[in-house]
């Protein structure tokens, strides 16, 4: 029997739209909670997929980069 696959990252962006300030991502609960300061988060799709509407006070590209580099 093979080992059950496990996530390799805490968070991963599925789609990011600069014009709409929306980021769709998959994340553990802990990682999702760390993103709450950047805007409004709601559950989207399955149990570990979320949608973040980035607060316009934040630079969108910086938030995307932060999420991409999140460990």
mmCIF file of N, CA, C and O in Angstrom:
data_model
loop_
_atom_site.group_PDB
_atom_site.id
_atom_site.type_symbol
_atom_site.label_atom_id
_atom_site.label_comp_id
_atom_site.label_asym_id
_atom_site.label_seq_id
_atom_site.Cartn_x
_atom_site.Cartn_y
_atom_site.Cartn_z
ATOM 1 N N UNK A 1 0.836 -1.185 0.000
ATOM 2 C CA UNK A 1 0.000 0.000 0.000
ATOM 3 C C UNK A 1 0.884 1.253 0.000
ATOM 4 O O UNK A 1 1.871 1.317 0.718
ATOM 5 N N UNK A 2 0.517 2.236 -0.790
ATOM 6 C CA UNK A 2 1.306 3.465 -0.848
ATOM 7 C C UNK A 2 0.827 4.456 0.207
ATOM 8 O O UNK A 2 -0.290 4.367 0.714
ATOM 9 N N UNK A 3 1.705 5.389 0.524
ATOM 10 C CA UNK A 3 1.363 6.417 1.500
ATOM 11 C C UNK A 3 0.340 7.379 0.918
ATOM 12 O O UNK A 3 0.371 7.697 -0.277
ATOM 13 N N UNK A 4 -0.536 7.855 1.767
ATOM 14 C CA UNK A 4 -1.560 8.815 1.368
ATOM 15 C C UNK A 4 -0.883 10.156 1.046
ATOM 16 O O UNK A 4 -0.077 10.647 1.849
ATOM 17 N N UNK A 5 -1.180 10.762 -0.099
ATOM 18 C CA UNK A 5 -0.583 12.060 -0.437
ATOM 19 C C UNK A 5 -0.963 13.136 0.589
ATOM 20 O O UNK A 5 -2.083 13.147 1.099
ATOM 21 N N UNK A 6 -0.026 14.000 0.869
ATOM 22 C CA UNK A 6 -0.222 15.099 1.812
ATOM 23 C C UNK A 6 0.073 16.427 1.114
ATOM 24 O O UNK A 6 0.897 16.479 0.200
ATOM 25 N N UNK A 7 -0.582 17.518 1.558
ATOM 26 C CA UNK A 7 -0.286 18.827 0.969
ATOM 27 C C UNK A 7 1.195 19.176 1.125
ATOM 28 O O UNK A 7 1.804 18.887 2.156
ATOM 29 N N UNK A 8 1.755 19.799 0.115
ATOM 30 C CA UNK A 8 3.166 20.201 0.149
ATOM 31 C C UNK A 8 3.331 21.642 0.615
ATOM 32 O O UNK A 8 4.424 22.069 0.964
ATOM 33 N N UNK A 9 2.227 22.406 0.584
ATOM 34 C CA UNK A 9 2.241 23.807 0.988
ATOM 35 C C UNK A 9 1.027 24.088 1.862
ATOM 36 O O UNK A 9 0.011 23.417 1.742
ATOM 37 N N UNK A 10 1.124 25.090 2.710
ATOM 38 C CA UNK A 10 -0.006 25.504 3.545
ATOM 39 C C UNK A 10 -1.065 26.250 2.742
ATOM 40 O O UNK A 10 -2.234 26.242 3.109
ATOM 41 N N UNK A 11 -0.632 26.903 1.676
ATOM 42 C CA UNK A 11 -1.549 27.738 0.900
ATOM 43 C C UNK A 11 -1.094 27.758 -0.558
ATOM 44 O O UNK A 11 0.098 27.743 -0.847
ATOM 45 N N UNK A 12 -2.065 27.789 -1.464
ATOM 46 C CA UNK A 12 -1.754 27.817 -2.895
ATOM 47 C C UNK A 12 -2.820 28.615 -3.637
ATOM 48 O O UNK A 12 -4.018 28.375 -3.465
ATOM 49 N N UNK A 13 -2.388 29.553 -4.444
ATOM 50 C CA UNK A 13 -3.321 30.381 -5.218
ATOM 51 C C UNK A 13 -3.845 29.596 -6.404
ATOM 52 O O UNK A 13 -3.076 28.995 -7.150
ATOM 53 N N UNK A 14 -5.154 29.632 -6.568
ATOM 54 C CA UNK A 14 -5.811 29.018 -7.723
ATOM 55 C C UNK A 14 -5.952 30.049 -8.836
ATOM 56 O O UNK A 14 -5.716 29.751 -9.997
ATOM 57 N N UNK A 15 -6.343 31.267 -8.475
ATOM 58 C CA UNK A 15 -6.526 32.343 -9.452
ATOM 59 C C UNK A 15 -6.437 33.675 -8.736
ATOM 60 O O UNK A 15 -6.905 33.807 -7.607
ATOM 61 N N UNK A 16 -5.825 34.660 -9.376
ATOM 62 C CA UNK A 16 -5.743 36.019 -8.833
ATOM 63 C C UNK A 16 -6.050 37.014 -9.939
ATOM 64 O O UNK A 16 -5.484 36.919 -11.027
ATOM 65 N N UNK A 17 -6.961 37.930 -9.663
ATOM 66 C CA UNK A 17 -7.350 38.938 -10.648
ATOM 67 C C UNK A 17 -7.080 40.337 -10.137
ATOM 68 O O UNK A 17 -7.800 40.832 -9.263
ATOM 69 N N UNK A 18 -6.060 40.947 -10.650
ATOM 70 C CA UNK A 18 -5.662 42.278 -10.180
ATOM 71 C C UNK A 18 -6.773 43.304 -10.370
ATOM 72 O O UNK A 18 -7.004 44.145 -9.502
ATOM 73 N N UNK A 19 -7.476 43.259 -11.507
ATOM 74 C CA UNK A 19 -8.536 44.241 -11.776
ATOM 75 C C UNK A 19 -9.696 44.134 -10.799
ATOM 76 O O UNK A 19 -10.353 45.128 -10.501
ATOM 77 N N UNK A 20 -9.965 42.938 -10.295
ATOM 78 C CA UNK A 20 -11.079 42.732 -9.375
ATOM 79 C C UNK A 20 -10.638 42.687 -7.913
ATOM 80 O O UNK A 20 -11.476 42.678 -7.018
ATOM 81 N N UNK A 21 -9.333 42.646 -7.681
ATOM 82 C CA UNK A 21 -8.756 42.531 -6.339
ATOM 83 C C UNK A 21 -9.193 41.250 -5.648
ATOM 84 O O UNK A 21 -9.320 41.205 -4.423
ATOM 85 N N UNK A 22 -9.437 40.178 -6.427
ATOM 86 C CA UNK A 22 -9.861 38.899 -5.883
ATOM 87 C C UNK A 22 -8.765 37.854 -6.027
ATOM 88 O O UNK A 22 -8.093 37.787 -7.055
ATOM 89 N N UNK A 23 -8.625 37.047 -4.987
ATOM 90 C CA UNK A 23 -7.691 35.922 -5.000
ATOM 91 C C UNK A 23 -8.462 34.694 -4.532
ATOM 92 O O UNK A 23 -9.079 34.714 -3.456
ATOM 93 N N UNK A 24 -8.442 33.660 -5.342
ATOM 94 C CA UNK A 24 -9.029 32.372 -4.971
ATOM 95 C C UNK A 24 -7.865 31.461 -4.595
ATOM 96 O O UNK A 24 -6.898 31.361 -5.346
ATOM 97 N N UNK A 25 -7.967 30.820 -3.439
ATOM 98 C CA UNK A 25 -6.856 30.013 -2.986
ATOM 99 C C UNK A 25 -7.328 28.818 -2.162
ATOM 100 O O UNK A 25 -8.441 28.800 -1.647
ATOM 101 N N UNK A 26 -6.447 27.824 -2.070
ATOM 102 C CA UNK A 26 -6.633 26.665 -1.203
ATOM 103 C C UNK A 26 -5.717 26.871 -0.003
ATOM 104 O O UNK A 26 -4.590 27.341 -0.160
ATOM 105 N N UNK A 27 -6.213 26.521 1.188
ATOM 106 C CA UNK A 27 -5.380 26.745 2.376
ATOM 107 C C UNK A 27 -5.842 25.904 3.550
ATOM 108 O O UNK A 27 -7.009 25.522 3.645
ATOM 109 N N UNK A 28 -4.898 25.677 4.457
ATOM 110 C CA UNK A 28 -5.263 25.124 5.757
ATOM 111 C C UNK A 28 -5.996 26.234 6.516
ATOM 112 O O UNK A 28 -5.905 27.418 6.166
ATOM 113 N N UNK A 29 -6.707 25.862 7.555
ATOM 114 C CA UNK A 29 -7.435 26.858 8.346
ATOM 115 C C UNK A 29 -6.474 27.885 8.939
ATOM 116 O O UNK A 29 -6.740 29.096 8.919
ATOM 117 N N UNK A 30 -5.337 27.428 9.442
ATOM 118 C CA UNK A 30 -4.353 28.351 10.030
ATOM 119 C C UNK A 30 -3.856 29.370 9.018
ATOM 120 O O UNK A 30 -3.761 30.564 9.307
ATOM 121 N N UNK A 31 -3.533 28.914 7.816
ATOM 122 C CA UNK A 31 -3.036 29.819 6.777
ATOM 123 C C UNK A 31 -4.128 30.788 6.350
ATOM 124 O O UNK A 31 -3.869 31.985 6.155
ATOM 125 N N UNK A 32 -5.360 30.298 6.211
ATOM 126 C CA UNK A 32 -6.470 31.175 5.831
ATOM 127 C C UNK A 32 -6.644 32.281 6.867
ATOM 128 O O UNK A 32 -6.815 33.447 6.522
ATOM 129 N N UNK A 33 -6.578 31.924 8.137
ATOM 130 C CA UNK A 33 -6.743 32.926 9.191
ATOM 131 C C UNK A 33 -5.651 33.982 9.143
ATOM 132 O O UNK A 33 -5.897 35.147 9.450
ATOM 133 N N UNK A 34 -4.446 33.599 8.730
ATOM 134 C CA UNK A 34 -3.349 34.567 8.600
ATOM 135 C C UNK A 34 -3.607 35.574 7.476
ATOM 136 O O UNK A 34 -3.025 36.656 7.473
ATOM 137 N N UNK A 35 -4.455 35.236 6.519
ATOM 138 C CA UNK A 35 -4.737 36.115 5.382
ATOM 139 C C UNK A 35 -5.869 37.109 5.668
ATOM 140 O O UNK A 35 -6.079 38.049 4.919
ATOM 141 N N UNK A 36 -6.592 36.927 6.769
ATOM 142 C CA UNK A 36 -7.764 37.752 7.057
ATOM 143 C C UNK A 36 -7.462 39.235 7.184
ATOM 144 O O UNK A 36 -8.320 40.065 6.885
ATOM 145 N N UNK A 37 -6.271 39.580 7.593
ATOM 146 C CA UNK A 37 -5.938 40.997 7.744
ATOM 147 C C UNK A 37 -5.868 41.732 6.404
ATOM 148 O O UNK A 37 -5.937 42.956 6.360
ATOM 149 N N UNK A 38 -5.768 40.983 5.300
ATOM 150 C CA UNK A 38 -5.623 41.610 3.977
ATOM 151 C C UNK A 38 -6.955 41.924 3.300
ATOM 152 O O UNK A 38 -6.975 42.495 2.218
ATOM 153 N N UNK A 39 -8.064 41.532 3.910
ATOM 154 C CA UNK A 39 -9.362 41.830 3.310
ATOM 155 C C UNK A 39 -10.438 40.875 3.794
ATOM 156 O O UNK A 39 -10.326 40.275 4.850
ATOM 157 N N UNK A 40 -11.470 40.731 2.987
ATOM 158 C CA UNK A 40 -12.614 39.893 3.329
ATOM 159 C C UNK A 40 -12.440 38.501 2.731
ATOM 160 O O UNK A 40 -12.223 38.372 1.528
ATOM 161 N N UNK A 41 -12.561 37.486 3.579
ATOM 162 C CA UNK A 41 -12.418 36.102 3.130
ATOM 163 C C UNK A 41 -13.744 35.392 3.309
ATOM 164 O O UNK A 41 -14.416 35.549 4.332
ATOM 165 N N UNK A 42 -14.102 34.611 2.295
ATOM 166 C CA UNK A 42 -15.266 33.739 2.429
ATOM 167 C C UNK A 42 -14.925 32.372 1.856
ATOM 168 O O UNK A 42 -14.061 32.251 0.985
ATOM 169 N N UNK A 43 -15.597 31.375 2.393
ATOM 170 C CA UNK A 43 -15.414 30.016 1.883
ATOM 171 C C UNK A 43 -15.931 29.971 0.454
ATOM 172 O O UNK A 43 -16.939 30.591 0.113
ATOM 173 N N UNK A 44 -15.224 29.255 -0.400
ATOM 174 C CA UNK A 44 -15.558 29.201 -1.820
ATOM 175 C C UNK A 44 -15.297 27.787 -2.314
ATOM 176 O O UNK A 44 -14.185 27.288 -2.163
ATOM 177 N N UNK A 45 -16.276 27.159 -2.876
ATOM 178 C CA UNK A 45 -16.051 25.806 -3.383
ATOM 179 C C UNK A 45 -16.000 24.791 -2.267
ATOM 180 O O UNK A 45 -16.831 24.807 -1.364
ATOM 181 N N UNK A 46 -14.989 23.934 -2.298
ATOM 182 C CA UNK A 46 -14.918 22.853 -1.319
ATOM 183 C C UNK A 46 -14.440 23.346 0.045
ATOM 184 O O UNK A 46 -14.218 24.533 0.241
ATOM 185 N N UNK A 47 -14.241 22.427 0.967
ATOM 186 C CA UNK A 47 -13.968 22.781 2.359
ATOM 187 C C UNK A 47 -12.672 23.536 2.597
ATOM 188 O O UNK A 47 -12.517 24.179 3.626
ATOM 189 N N UNK A 48 -11.715 23.506 1.687
ATOM 190 C CA UNK A 48 -10.453 24.208 1.936
ATOM 191 C C UNK A 48 -10.131 25.229 0.842
ATOM 192 O O UNK A 48 -8.991 25.589 0.636
ATOM 193 N N UNK A 49 -11.158 25.719 0.177
ATOM 194 C CA UNK A 49 -10.970 26.740 -0.852
ATOM 195 C C UNK A 49 -11.644 28.027 -0.393
ATOM 196 O O UNK A 49 -12.748 28.000 0.166
ATOM 197 N N UNK A 50 -10.960 29.149 -0.632
ATOM 198 C CA UNK A 50 -11.434 30.445 -0.143
ATOM 199 C C UNK A 50 -11.308 31.507 -1.218
ATOM 200 O O UNK A 50 -10.548 31.366 -2.166
ATOM 201 N N UNK A 51 -12.063 32.580 -1.003
ATOM 202 C CA UNK A 51 -11.984 33.759 -1.867
ATOM 203 C C UNK A 51 -11.627 34.946 -0.986
ATOM 204 O O UNK A 51 -12.278 35.193 0.031
ATOM 205 N N UNK A 52 -10.584 35.653 -1.371
ATOM 206 C CA UNK A 52 -10.138 36.841 -0.642
ATOM 207 C C UNK A 52 -10.356 38.057 -1.520
ATOM 208 O O UNK A 52 -9.849 38.120 -2.642
ATOM 209 N N UNK A 53 -11.137 39.009 -1.014
ATOM 210 C CA UNK A 53 -11.252 40.303 -1.677
ATOM 211 C C UNK A 53 -10.277 41.226 -0.960
ATOM 212 O O UNK A 53 -10.487 41.596 0.196
ATOM 213 N N UNK A 54 -9.192 41.555 -1.634
ATOM 214 C CA UNK A 54 -8.104 42.311 -1.013
ATOM 215 C C UNK A 54 -8.541 43.749 -0.752
ATOM 216 O O UNK A 54 -9.070 44.431 -1.640
ATOM 217 N N UNK A 55 -8.330 44.185 0.481
ATOM 218 C CA UNK A 55 -8.578 45.567 0.890
ATOM 219 C C UNK A 55 -7.743 46.481 -0.006
ATOM 220 O O UNK A 55 -6.542 46.255 -0.185
ATOM 221 N N UNK A 56 -8.348 47.496 -0.552
ATOM 222 C CA UNK A 56 -7.663 48.368 -1.514
ATOM 223 C C UNK A 56 -6.519 49.169 -0.888
ATOM 224 O O UNK A 56 -5.726 49.777 -1.588
ATOM 225 N N UNK A 57 -6.411 49.149 0.426
ATOM 226 C CA UNK A 57 -5.278 49.827 1.073
ATOM 227 C C UNK A 57 -3.985 49.062 0.878
ATOM 228 O O UNK A 57 -2.903 49.619 1.038
ATOM 229 N N UNK A 58 -4.100 47.772 0.538
ATOM 230 C CA UNK A 58 -2.927 46.929 0.319
ATOM 231 C C UNK A 58 -2.580 46.878 -1.158
ATOM 232 O O UNK A 58 -3.470 46.913 -2.014
ATOM 233 N N UNK A 59 -1.315 46.786 -1.455
ATOM 234 C CA UNK A 59 -0.865 46.586 -2.824
ATOM 235 C C UNK A 59 -1.182 45.138 -3.201
ATOM 236 O O UNK A 59 -0.705 44.197 -2.555
ATOM 237 N N UNK A 60 -2.007 44.954 -4.216
ATOM 238 C CA UNK A 60 -2.471 43.630 -4.612
ATOM 239 C C UNK A 60 -1.309 42.697 -4.918
ATOM 240 O O UNK A 60 -1.276 41.549 -4.463
ATOM 241 N N UNK A 61 -0.335 43.169 -5.684
ATOM 242 C CA UNK A 61 0.801 42.330 -6.065
ATOM 243 C C UNK A 61 1.615 41.881 -4.842
ATOM 244 O O UNK A 61 2.134 40.767 -4.809
ATOM 245 N N UNK A 62 1.711 42.741 -3.833
ATOM 246 C CA UNK A 62 2.433 42.375 -2.612
ATOM 247 C C UNK A 62 1.691 41.271 -1.856
ATOM 248 O O UNK A 62 2.322 40.359 -1.306
ATOM 249 N N UNK A 63 0.368 41.340 -1.829
ATOM 250 C CA UNK A 63 -0.417 40.308 -1.164
ATOM 251 C C UNK A 63 -0.258 38.977 -1.902
ATOM 252 O O UNK A 63 -0.048 37.930 -1.287
ATOM 253 N N UNK A 64 -0.334 39.014 -3.230
ATOM 254 C CA UNK A 64 -0.145 37.792 -4.024
ATOM 255 C C UNK A 64 1.226 37.196 -3.743
ATOM 256 O O UNK A 64 1.360 35.995 -3.490
ATOM 257 N N UNK A 65 2.252 38.018 -3.743
ATOM 258 C CA UNK A 65 3.612 37.534 -3.498
ATOM 259 C C UNK A 65 3.720 36.937 -2.088
ATOM 260 O O UNK A 65 4.336 35.884 -1.909
ATOM 261 N N UNK A 66 3.130 37.596 -1.114
ATOM 262 C CA UNK A 66 3.165 37.091 0.266
ATOM 263 C C UNK A 66 2.533 35.700 0.339
ATOM 264 O O UNK A 66 3.081 34.793 0.965
ATOM 265 N N UNK A 67 1.367 35.528 -0.312
ATOM 266 C CA UNK A 67 0.695 34.241 -0.306
ATOM 267 C C UNK A 67 1.540 33.188 -1.009
ATOM 268 O O UNK A 67 1.682 32.062 -0.528
ATOM 269 N N UNK A 68 2.128 33.540 -2.138
ATOM 270 C CA UNK A 68 2.949 32.584 -2.889
ATOM 271 C C UNK A 68 4.154 32.110 -2.077
ATOM 272 O O UNK A 68 4.593 30.977 -2.217
ATOM 273 N N UNK A 69 4.693 32.972 -1.236
ATOM 274 C CA UNK A 69 5.891 32.647 -0.467
ATOM 275 C C UNK A 69 5.581 32.163 0.946
ATOM 276 O O UNK A 69 6.496 31.851 1.701
ATOM 277 N N UNK A 70 4.303 32.096 1.277
ATOM 278 C CA UNK A 70 3.880 31.677 2.617
ATOM 279 C C UNK A 70 4.309 30.234 2.886
ATOM 280 O O UNK A 70 4.163 29.364 2.040
ATOM 281 N N UNK A 71 4.853 29.989 4.064
ATOM 282 C CA UNK A 71 5.281 28.623 4.424
ATOM 283 C C UNK A 71 4.388 28.066 5.503
ATOM 284 O O UNK A 71 4.184 28.466 6.494
#
